Structure formats: structure tokens, C-alpha cells
PDB file of C-alpha atoms in Angstrom:
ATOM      1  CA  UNK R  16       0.677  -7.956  -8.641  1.00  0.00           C
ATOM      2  CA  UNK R  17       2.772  -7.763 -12.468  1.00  0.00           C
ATOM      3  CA  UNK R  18       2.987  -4.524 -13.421  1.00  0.00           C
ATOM      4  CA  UNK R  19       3.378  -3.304 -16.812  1.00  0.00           C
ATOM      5  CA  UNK R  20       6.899  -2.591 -16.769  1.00  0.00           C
ATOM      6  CA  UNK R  21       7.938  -5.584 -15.497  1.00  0.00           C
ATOM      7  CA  UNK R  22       6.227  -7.401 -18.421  1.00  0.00           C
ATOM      8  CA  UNK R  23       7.684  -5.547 -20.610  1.00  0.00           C
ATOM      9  CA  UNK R  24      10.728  -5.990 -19.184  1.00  0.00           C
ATOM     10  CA  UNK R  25      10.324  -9.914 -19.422  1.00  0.00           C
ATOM     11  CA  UNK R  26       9.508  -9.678 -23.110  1.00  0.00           C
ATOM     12  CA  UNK R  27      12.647  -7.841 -23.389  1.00  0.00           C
ATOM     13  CA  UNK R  28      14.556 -10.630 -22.165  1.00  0.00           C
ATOM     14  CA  UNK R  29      12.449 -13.066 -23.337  1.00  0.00           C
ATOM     15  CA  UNK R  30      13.526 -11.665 -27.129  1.00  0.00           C
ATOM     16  CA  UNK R  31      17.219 -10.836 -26.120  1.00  0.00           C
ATOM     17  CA  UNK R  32      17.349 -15.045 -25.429  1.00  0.00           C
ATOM     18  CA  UNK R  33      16.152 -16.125 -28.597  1.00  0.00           C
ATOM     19  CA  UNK R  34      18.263 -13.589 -30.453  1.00  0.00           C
ATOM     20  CA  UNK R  35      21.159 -15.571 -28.602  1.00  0.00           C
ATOM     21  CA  UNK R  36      19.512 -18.920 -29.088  1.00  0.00           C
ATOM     22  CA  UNK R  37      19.475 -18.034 -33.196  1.00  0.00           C
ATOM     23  CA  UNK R  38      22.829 -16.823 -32.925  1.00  0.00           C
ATOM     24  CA  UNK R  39      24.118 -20.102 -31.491  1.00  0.00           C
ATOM     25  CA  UNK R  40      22.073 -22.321 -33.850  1.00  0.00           C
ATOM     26  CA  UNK R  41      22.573 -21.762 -37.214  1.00  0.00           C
ATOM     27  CA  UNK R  42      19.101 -22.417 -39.371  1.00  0.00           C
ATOM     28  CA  UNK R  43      19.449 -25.527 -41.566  1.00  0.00           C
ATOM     29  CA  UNK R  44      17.348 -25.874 -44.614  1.00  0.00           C
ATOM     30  CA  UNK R  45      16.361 -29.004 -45.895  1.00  0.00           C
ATOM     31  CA  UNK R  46      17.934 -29.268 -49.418  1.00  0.00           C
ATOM     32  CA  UNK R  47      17.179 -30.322 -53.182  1.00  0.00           C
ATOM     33  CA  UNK R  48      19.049 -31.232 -56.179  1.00  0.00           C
ATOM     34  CA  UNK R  49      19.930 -28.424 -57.986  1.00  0.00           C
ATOM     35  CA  UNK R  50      20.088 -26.109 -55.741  1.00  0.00           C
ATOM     36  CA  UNK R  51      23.612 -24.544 -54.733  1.00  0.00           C
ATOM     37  CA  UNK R  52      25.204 -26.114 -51.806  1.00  0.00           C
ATOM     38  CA  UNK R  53      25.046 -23.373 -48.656  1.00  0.00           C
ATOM     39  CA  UNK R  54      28.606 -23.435 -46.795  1.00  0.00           C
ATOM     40  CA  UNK R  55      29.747 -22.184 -42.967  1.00  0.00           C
ATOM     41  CA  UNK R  56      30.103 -18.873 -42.691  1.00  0.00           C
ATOM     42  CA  UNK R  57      32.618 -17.081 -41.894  1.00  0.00           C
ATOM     43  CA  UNK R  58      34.480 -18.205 -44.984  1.00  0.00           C
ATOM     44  CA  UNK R  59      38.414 -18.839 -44.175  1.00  0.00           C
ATOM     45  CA  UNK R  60      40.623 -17.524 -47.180  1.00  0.00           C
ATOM     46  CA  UNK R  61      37.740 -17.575 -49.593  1.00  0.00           C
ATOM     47  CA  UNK R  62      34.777 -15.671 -51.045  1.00  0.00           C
ATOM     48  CA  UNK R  63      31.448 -17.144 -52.708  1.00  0.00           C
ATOM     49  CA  UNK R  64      31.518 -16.662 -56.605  1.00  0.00           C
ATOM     50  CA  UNK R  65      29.620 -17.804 -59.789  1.00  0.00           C
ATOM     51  CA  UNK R  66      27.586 -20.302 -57.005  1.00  0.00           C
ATOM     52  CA  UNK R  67      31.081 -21.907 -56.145  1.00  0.00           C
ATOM     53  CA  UNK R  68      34.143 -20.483 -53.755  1.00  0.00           C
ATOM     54  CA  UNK R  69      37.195 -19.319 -55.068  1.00  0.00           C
ATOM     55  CA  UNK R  70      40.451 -18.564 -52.960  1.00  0.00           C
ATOM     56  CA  UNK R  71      40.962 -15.226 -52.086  1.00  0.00           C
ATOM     57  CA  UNK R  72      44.002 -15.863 -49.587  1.00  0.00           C
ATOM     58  CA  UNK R  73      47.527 -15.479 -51.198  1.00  0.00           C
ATOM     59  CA  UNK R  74      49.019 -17.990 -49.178  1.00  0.00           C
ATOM     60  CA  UNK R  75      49.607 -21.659 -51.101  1.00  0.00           C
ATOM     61  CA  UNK R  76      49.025 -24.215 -48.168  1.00  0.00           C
ATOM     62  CA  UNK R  77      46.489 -26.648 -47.418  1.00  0.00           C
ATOM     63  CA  UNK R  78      45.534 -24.963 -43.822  1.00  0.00           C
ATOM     64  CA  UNK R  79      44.564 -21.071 -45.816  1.00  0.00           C
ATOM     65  CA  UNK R  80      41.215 -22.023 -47.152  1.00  0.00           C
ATOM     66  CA  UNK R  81      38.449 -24.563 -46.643  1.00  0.00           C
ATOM     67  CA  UNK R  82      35.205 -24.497 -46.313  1.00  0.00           C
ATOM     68  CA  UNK R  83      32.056 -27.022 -44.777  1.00  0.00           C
ATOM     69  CA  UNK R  84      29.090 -27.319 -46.649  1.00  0.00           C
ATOM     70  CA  UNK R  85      25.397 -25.997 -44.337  1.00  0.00           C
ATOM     71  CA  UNK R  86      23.719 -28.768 -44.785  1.00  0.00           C
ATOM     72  CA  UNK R  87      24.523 -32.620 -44.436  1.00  0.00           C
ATOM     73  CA  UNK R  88      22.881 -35.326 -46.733  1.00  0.00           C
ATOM     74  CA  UNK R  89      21.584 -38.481 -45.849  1.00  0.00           C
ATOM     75  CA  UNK R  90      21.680 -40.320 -49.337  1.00  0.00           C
ATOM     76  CA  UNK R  91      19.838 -43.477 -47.654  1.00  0.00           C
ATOM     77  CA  UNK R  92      16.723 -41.013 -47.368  1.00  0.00           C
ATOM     78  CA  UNK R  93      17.348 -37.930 -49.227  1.00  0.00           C
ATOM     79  CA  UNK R  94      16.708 -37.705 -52.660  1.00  0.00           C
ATOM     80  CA  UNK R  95      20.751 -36.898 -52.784  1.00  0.00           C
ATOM     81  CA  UNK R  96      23.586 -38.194 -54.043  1.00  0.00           C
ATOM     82  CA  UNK R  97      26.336 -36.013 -53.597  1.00  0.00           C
ATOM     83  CA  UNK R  98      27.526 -32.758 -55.428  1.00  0.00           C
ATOM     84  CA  UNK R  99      27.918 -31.175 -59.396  1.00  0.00           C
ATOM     85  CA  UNK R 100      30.429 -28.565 -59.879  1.00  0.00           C
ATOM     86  CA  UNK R 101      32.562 -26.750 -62.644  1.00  0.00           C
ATOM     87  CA  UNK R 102      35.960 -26.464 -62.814  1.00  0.00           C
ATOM     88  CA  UNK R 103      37.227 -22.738 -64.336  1.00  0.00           C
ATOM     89  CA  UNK R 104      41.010 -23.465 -64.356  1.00  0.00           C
ATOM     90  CA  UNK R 105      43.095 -26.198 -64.975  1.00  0.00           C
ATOM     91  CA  UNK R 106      46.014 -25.256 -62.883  1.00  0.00           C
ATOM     92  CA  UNK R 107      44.539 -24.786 -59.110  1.00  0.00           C
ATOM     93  CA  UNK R 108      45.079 -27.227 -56.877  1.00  0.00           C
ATOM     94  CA  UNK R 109      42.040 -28.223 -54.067  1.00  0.00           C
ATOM     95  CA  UNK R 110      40.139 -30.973 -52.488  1.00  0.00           C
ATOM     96  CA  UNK R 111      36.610 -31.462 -52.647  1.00  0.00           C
ATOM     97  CA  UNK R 112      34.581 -34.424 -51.298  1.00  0.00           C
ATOM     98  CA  UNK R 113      32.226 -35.682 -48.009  1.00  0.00           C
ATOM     99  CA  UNK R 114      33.108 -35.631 -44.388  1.00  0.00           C
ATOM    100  CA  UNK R 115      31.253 -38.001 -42.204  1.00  0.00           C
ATOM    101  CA  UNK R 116      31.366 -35.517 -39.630  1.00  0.00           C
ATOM    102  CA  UNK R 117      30.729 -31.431 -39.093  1.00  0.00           C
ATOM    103  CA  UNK R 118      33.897 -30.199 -38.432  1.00  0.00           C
ATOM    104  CA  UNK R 119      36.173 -26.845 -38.610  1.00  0.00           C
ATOM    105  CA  UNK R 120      38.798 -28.021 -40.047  1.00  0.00           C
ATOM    106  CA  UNK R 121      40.302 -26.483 -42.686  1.00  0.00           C
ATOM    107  CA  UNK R 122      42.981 -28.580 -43.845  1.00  0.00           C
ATOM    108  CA  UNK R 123      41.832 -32.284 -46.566  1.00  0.00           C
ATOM    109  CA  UNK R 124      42.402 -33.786 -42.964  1.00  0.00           C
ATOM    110  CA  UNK R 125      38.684 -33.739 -42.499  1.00  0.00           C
ATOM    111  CA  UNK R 126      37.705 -35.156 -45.419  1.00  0.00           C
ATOM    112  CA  UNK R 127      37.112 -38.424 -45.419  1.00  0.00           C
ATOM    113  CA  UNK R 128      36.449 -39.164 -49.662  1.00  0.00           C
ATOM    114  CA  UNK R 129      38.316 -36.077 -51.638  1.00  0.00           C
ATOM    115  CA  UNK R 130      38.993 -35.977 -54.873  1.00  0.00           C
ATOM    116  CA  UNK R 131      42.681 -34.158 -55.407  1.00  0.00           C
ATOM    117  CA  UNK R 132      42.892 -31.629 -57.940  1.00  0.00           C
ATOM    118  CA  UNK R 133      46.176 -30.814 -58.768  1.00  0.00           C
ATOM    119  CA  UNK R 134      48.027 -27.563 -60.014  1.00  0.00           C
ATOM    120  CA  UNK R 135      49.167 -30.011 -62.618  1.00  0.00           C
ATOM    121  CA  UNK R 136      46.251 -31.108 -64.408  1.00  0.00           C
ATOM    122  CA  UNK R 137      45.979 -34.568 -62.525  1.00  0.00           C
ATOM    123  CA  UNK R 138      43.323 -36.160 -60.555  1.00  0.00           C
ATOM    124  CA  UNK R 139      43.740 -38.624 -57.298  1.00  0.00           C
ATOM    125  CA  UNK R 140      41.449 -40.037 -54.684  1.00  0.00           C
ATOM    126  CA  UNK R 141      42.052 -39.157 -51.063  1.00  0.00           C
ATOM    127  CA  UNK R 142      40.508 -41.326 -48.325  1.00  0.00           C
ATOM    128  CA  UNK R 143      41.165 -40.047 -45.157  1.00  0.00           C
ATOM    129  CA  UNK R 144      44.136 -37.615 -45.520  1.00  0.00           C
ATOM    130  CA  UNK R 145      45.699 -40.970 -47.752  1.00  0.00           C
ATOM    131  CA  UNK R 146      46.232 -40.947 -51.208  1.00  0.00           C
ATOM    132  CA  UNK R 147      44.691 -43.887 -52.552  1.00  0.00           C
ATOM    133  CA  UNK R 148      44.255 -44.094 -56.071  1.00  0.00           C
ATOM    134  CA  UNK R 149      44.265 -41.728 -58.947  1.00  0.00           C
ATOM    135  CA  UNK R 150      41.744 -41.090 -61.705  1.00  0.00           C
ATOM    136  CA  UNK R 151      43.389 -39.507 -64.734  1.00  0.00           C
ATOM    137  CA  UNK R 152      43.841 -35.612 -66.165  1.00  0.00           C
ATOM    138  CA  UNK R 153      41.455 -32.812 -66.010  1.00  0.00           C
ATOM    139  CA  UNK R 154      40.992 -29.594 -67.919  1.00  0.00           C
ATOM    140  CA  UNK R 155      39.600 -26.464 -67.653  1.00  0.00           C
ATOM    141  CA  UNK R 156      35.655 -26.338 -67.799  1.00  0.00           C
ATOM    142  CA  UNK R 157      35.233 -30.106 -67.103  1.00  0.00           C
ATOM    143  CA  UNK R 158      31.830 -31.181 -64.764  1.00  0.00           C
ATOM    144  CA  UNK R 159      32.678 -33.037 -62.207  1.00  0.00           C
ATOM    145  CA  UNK R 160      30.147 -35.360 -59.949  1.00  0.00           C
ATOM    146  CA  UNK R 161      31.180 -36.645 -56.402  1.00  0.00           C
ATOM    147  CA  UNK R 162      28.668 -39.009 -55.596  1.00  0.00           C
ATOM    148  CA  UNK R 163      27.614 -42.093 -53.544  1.00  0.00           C
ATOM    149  CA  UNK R 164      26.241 -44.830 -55.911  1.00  0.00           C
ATOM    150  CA  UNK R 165      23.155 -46.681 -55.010  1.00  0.00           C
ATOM    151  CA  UNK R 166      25.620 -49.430 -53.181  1.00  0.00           C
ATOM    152  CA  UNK R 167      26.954 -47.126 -51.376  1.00  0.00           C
ATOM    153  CA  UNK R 168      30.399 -46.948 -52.840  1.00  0.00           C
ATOM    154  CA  UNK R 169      32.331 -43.435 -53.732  1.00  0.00           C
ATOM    155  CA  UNK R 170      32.347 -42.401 -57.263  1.00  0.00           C
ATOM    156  CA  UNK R 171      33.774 -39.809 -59.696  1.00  0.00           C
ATOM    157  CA  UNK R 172      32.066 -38.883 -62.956  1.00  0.00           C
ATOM    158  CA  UNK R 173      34.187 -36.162 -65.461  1.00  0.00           C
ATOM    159  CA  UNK R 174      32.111 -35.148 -68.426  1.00  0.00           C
ATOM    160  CA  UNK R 175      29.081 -38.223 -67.952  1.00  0.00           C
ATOM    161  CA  UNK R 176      32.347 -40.551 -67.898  1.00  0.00           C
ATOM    162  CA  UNK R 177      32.849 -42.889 -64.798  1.00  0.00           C
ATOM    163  CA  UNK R 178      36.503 -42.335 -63.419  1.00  0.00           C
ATOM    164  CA  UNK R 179      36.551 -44.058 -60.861  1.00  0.00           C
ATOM    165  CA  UNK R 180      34.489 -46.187 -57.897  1.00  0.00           C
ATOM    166  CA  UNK R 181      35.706 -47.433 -54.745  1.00  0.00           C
ATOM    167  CA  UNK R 182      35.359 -50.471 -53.945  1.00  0.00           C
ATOM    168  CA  UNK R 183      34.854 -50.291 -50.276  1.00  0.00           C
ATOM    169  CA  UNK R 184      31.509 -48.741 -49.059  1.00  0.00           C
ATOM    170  CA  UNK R 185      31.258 -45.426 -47.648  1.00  0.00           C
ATOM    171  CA  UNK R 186      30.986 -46.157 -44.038  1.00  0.00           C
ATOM    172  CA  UNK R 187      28.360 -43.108 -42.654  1.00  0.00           C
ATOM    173  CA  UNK R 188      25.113 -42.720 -44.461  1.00  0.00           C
ATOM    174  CA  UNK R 189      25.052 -38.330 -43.631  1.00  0.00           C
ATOM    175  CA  UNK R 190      27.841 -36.396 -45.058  1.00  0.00           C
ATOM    176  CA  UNK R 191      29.219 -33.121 -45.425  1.00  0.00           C
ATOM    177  CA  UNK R 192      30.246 -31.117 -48.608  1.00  0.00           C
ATOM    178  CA  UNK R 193      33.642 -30.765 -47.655  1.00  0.00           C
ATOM    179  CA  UNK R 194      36.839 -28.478 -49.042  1.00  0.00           C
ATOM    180  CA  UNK R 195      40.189 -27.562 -49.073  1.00  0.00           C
ATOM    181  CA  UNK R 196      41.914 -25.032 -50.751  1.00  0.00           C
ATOM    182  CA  UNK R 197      45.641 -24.803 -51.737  1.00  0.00           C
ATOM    183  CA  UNK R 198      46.877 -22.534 -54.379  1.00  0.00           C
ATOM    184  CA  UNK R 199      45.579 -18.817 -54.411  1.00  0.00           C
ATOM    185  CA  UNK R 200      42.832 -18.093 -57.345  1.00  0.00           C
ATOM    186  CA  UNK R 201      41.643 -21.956 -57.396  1.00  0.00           C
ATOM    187  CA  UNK R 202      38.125 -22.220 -57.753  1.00  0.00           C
ATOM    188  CA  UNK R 203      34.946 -24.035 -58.611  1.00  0.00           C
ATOM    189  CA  UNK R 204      32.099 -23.153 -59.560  1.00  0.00           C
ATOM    190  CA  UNK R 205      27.832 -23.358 -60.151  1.00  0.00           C
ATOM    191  CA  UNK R 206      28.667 -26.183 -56.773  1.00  0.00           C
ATOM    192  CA  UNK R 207      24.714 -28.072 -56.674  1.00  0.00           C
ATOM    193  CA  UNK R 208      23.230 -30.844 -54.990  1.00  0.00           C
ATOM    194  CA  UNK R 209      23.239 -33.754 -57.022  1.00  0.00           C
ATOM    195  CA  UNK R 210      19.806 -36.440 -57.010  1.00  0.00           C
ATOM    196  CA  UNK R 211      19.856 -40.273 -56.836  1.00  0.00           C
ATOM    197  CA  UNK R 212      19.194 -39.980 -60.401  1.00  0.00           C
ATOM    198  CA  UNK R 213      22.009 -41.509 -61.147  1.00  0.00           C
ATOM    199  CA  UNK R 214      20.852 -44.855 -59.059  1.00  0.00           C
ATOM    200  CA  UNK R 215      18.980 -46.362 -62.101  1.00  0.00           C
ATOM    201  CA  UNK R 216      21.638 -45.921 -64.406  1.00  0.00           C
ATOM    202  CA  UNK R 217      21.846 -49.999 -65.982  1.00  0.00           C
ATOM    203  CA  UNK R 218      18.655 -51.157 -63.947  1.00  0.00           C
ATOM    204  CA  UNK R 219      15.937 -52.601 -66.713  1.00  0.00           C
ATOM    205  CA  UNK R 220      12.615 -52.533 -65.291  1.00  0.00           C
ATOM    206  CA  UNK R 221      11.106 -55.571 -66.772  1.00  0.00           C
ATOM    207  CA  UNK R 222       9.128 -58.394 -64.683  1.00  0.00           C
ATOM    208  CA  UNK R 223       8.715 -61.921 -66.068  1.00  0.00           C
ATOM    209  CA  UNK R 224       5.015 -62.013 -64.840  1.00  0.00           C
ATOM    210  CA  UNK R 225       3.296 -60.034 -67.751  1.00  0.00           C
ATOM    211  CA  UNK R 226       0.714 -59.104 -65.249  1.00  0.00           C
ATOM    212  CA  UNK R 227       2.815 -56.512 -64.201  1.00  0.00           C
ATOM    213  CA  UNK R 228       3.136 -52.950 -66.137  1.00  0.00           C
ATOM    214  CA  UNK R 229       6.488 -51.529 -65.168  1.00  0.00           C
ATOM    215  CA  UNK R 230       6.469 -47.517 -64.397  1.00  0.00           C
ATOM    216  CA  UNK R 231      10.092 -47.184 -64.558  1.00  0.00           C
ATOM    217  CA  UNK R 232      13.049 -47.158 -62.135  1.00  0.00           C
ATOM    218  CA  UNK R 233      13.014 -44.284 -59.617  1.00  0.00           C
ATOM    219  CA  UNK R 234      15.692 -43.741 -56.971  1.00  0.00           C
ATOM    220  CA  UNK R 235      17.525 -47.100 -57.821  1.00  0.00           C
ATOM    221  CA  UNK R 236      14.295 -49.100 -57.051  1.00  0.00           C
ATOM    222  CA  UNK R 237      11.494 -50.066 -60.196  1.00  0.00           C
ATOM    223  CA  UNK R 238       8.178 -50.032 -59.583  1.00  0.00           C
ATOM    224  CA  UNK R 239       5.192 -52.037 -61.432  1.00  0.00           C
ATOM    225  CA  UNK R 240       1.444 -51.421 -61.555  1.00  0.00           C
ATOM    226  CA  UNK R 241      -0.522 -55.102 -61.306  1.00  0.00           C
ATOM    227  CA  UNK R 242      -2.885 -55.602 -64.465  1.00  0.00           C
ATOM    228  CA  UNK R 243      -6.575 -56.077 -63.347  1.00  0.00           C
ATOM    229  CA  UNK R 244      -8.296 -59.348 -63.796  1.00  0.00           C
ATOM    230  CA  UNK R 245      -9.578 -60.338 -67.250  1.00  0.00           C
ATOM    231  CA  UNK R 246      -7.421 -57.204 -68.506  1.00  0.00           C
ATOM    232  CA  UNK R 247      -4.930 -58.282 -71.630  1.00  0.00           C
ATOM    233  CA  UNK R 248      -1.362 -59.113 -70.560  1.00  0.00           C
ATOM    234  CA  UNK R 249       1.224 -57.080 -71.293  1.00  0.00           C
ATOM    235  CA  UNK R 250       2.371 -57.662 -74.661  1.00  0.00           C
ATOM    236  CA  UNK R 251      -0.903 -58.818 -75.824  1.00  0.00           C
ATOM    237  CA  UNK R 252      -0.350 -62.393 -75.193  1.00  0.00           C
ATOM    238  CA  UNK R 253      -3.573 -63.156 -73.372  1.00  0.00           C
ATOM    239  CA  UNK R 254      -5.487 -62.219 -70.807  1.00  0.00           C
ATOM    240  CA  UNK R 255      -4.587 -61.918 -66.622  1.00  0.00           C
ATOM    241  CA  UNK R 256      -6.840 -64.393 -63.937  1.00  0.00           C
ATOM    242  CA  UNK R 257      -5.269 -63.814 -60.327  1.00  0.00           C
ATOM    243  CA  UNK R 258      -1.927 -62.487 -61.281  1.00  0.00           C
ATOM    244  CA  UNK R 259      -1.259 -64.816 -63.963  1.00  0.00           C
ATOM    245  CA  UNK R 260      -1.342 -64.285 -68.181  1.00  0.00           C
ATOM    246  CA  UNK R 261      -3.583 -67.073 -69.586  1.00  0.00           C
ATOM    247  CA  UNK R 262      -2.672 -67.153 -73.132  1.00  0.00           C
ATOM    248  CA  UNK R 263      -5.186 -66.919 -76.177  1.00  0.00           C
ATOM    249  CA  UNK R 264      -6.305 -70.791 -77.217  1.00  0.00           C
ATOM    250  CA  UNK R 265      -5.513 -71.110 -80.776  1.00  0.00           C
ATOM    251  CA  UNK R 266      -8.371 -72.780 -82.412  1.00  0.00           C
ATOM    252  CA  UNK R 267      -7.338 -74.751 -85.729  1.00  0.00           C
ATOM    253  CA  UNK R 268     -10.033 -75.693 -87.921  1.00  0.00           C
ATOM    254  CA  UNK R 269      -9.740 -78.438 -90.897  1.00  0.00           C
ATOM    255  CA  UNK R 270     -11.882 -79.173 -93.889  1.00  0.00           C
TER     256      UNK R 270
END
């Protein structure tokens, strides 16, 4: 026989477990573009600000601040791309870029694509804890777009200008918003998802068989709507019979 108390007692432990349970297992939102990129808490040697981090910790070293981004992105699925930011100052010096895998470090070590900002107004590409190429000057207020382009190759946009684009291809299709932070007061901010937008930049949707309507490039892919039988072809040009535009029969008559 189950008494009361000891059903009470089991829905006692019963809650005490999943309390544990949610305690071990962070919750992990799916994501959008636009929205501000979630990191691992407990921040190390920085604080959330203006949607962005900024480094609270006075010491200047590459192992004082870092941070890993919630949520992971899988850019072959995921209407994602990468990340949008702002950059305040023109003088910090910091990593940002995508880790292949979830990780604690702290240190650019983890960070398998970074782009280098440093204290002297000059960009470079990191690949793997490797310098490997740089990509100009930046200044203070600039938007900045890490992103993975529809072939899959790293790429850094300053102002809606292409800097730079690797020409191996990223190896992982998830990865992690990842950061490190070197001189005190560094900072970026209003940090978002980025879409696959970007994926249809140069792509013209237009089909040789007018019996197609094109409805635009979406996601790096176009799409066309067939034209129904005996409907006109598109551009006027005559009509559509199984798929194919039958032009108009010019009829000449003499006297």
C-alpha cells in the first residue's frame, strides 16, 4: 500500500531531478536572423552591452576574456549565414569568428575562422590560431559581416564591401559564434544572426525556356513557376504547348 507521504515524497524527488537535469542542460533556442546572438554564461572578463560584449577585465592578454556563442548554426539548413556586428572603437584589439566545435576556451585558440582586430586599426584573418592573410584598416563604427558564402568559403564584408574570401571551404557545416578578447574596454556591439541573404548576391534568375516565370532567387537557389498550356510565353512571344513557346505565325498578305 503507497501512502500519501510517500508520494509526495516521490514528487519531491521527482522535481529535485529535473531541477538538476535543467541545471546540467542548458536550453537551446532555435535562432533567426536578426536576432542577437545568446552567449555561455558565466561570462569570463566581460559583461553584455548595447546587444554585444565588451571587456570588463583590466588585464591585456588573449586568455582574460572570451566568450562562446548559445547556439550553433548549421548554414547547410538554417536560414544562417554567420554574424553582423558594430564596432564602437577603433583601437581594441579582439577576435571574432566560428568554431567548429563547443568549447571553453577562452583564448583565439578555439577559433577556427577569426577575423583579428587590432589595437592598431588593422584587420587579419586567423585560421586556426595562424595568421593567414590580412584584409585592410578599420575604423570606428564600421559593420562588419562574418559569414559563410553559399560555396561554403569564409568571408568578410566591412561597410557592404567584400574584404576578403577564402579560398578553401570551411570544413564543418555547424559552427559556433566564437570570441576572444585582448585589450581592456574592447567591444562590439548590436552582435545578430546574419541570413543566407547574401547567397543570391550575382545569381540572375532567368531560364531560356520562356515557359518558365522566374519568382526570384531565395537562399542561393531560383525558383520558376511553369506557364500553363495555351497560356502566352513569357515575353509575349507566343503561346506554351507541353512546356514549349510556339511562336505567333506571321501572316503576310500581298495585293
Amino acid at each position: 500500500m503507497i501512502s500519501f507521504n510517500s508520494i509526495g515524497n516521490n514528487s519531491t524527488m521527482m522535481l529535485v531531478m529535473i531541477c538538476m537535469i535543467m541545471a546540467i542542460v542548458p536550453l537551446v533556442s532555435t535562432i533567426a536572423p536578426g536576432e542577437t546572438v545568446s552567449w555561455v554564461t558565466p561570462l569570463i572578463g566581460l559583461e553584455k552591452r548595447n546587444e554585444g560584449l565588451y571587456k570588463t577585465s583590466t588585464v591585456s592578454s588573449w586568455t582574460s576574456a572570451g566568450a562562446l556563442s548559445l547556439n550553433k548554426f548549421t548554414y547547410t539548413t538554417q536560414n544562417i549565414s554567420g554574424v553582423q556586428f558594430t564596432v564602437p572603437i577603433a583601437n581594441g584589439a579582439f577576435m571574432i569568428g566560428f568554431a567548429e566545435t563547443q568549447n571553453s576556451v577562452i583564448s583565439f585558440d578555439s577559433i577556427n575562422y577569426a577575423l583579428h582586430f587590432t589595437s592598431t586599426g588593422a584587420l587579419f584573418i586567423w585560421k586556426s590560431g595562424v595568421i593567414a592573410a590580412g584584409a585592410g584598416t578599420y575604423n570606428a563604427g564600421i559593420i562588419v559581416q562574418v559569414r559563410v558564402t553559399r560555396d561554403h568559403h569564409l568571408q568578410v564584408v566591412v561597410n557592404g564591401v567584400i574584404r576578403y574570401t577564402d579560398s578553401a571551404t570551411i570544413a564543418s557545416s555547424q559552427l559556433w559564434i566564437d570570441t576572444s578578447f585582448h585589450n581592456p574596454q574592447s567591444e562590439i556591439r548590436s552582435v545578430k544572426w546574419l541570413s543566407r541573404s547574401s547567397w543570391c548576391d550575382d545569381i540572375v534568375c532567368n531560364d531560356v525556356n520562356s515557359c518558365r516565370v522566374s519568382n526570384g532567387c531565395s537562399l542561393g537557389t531560383c525558383s520558376y513557376t511553369d506557364v500553363a498550356d495555351t497560356e502566352r510565353c513569357v515575353g509575349d512571344i507566343g503561346t506554351c504547348h507541353n512546356g514549349v513557346c510556339v511562336a505567333d505565325t506571321t501572316t503576310t498578305t500581298t495585293t
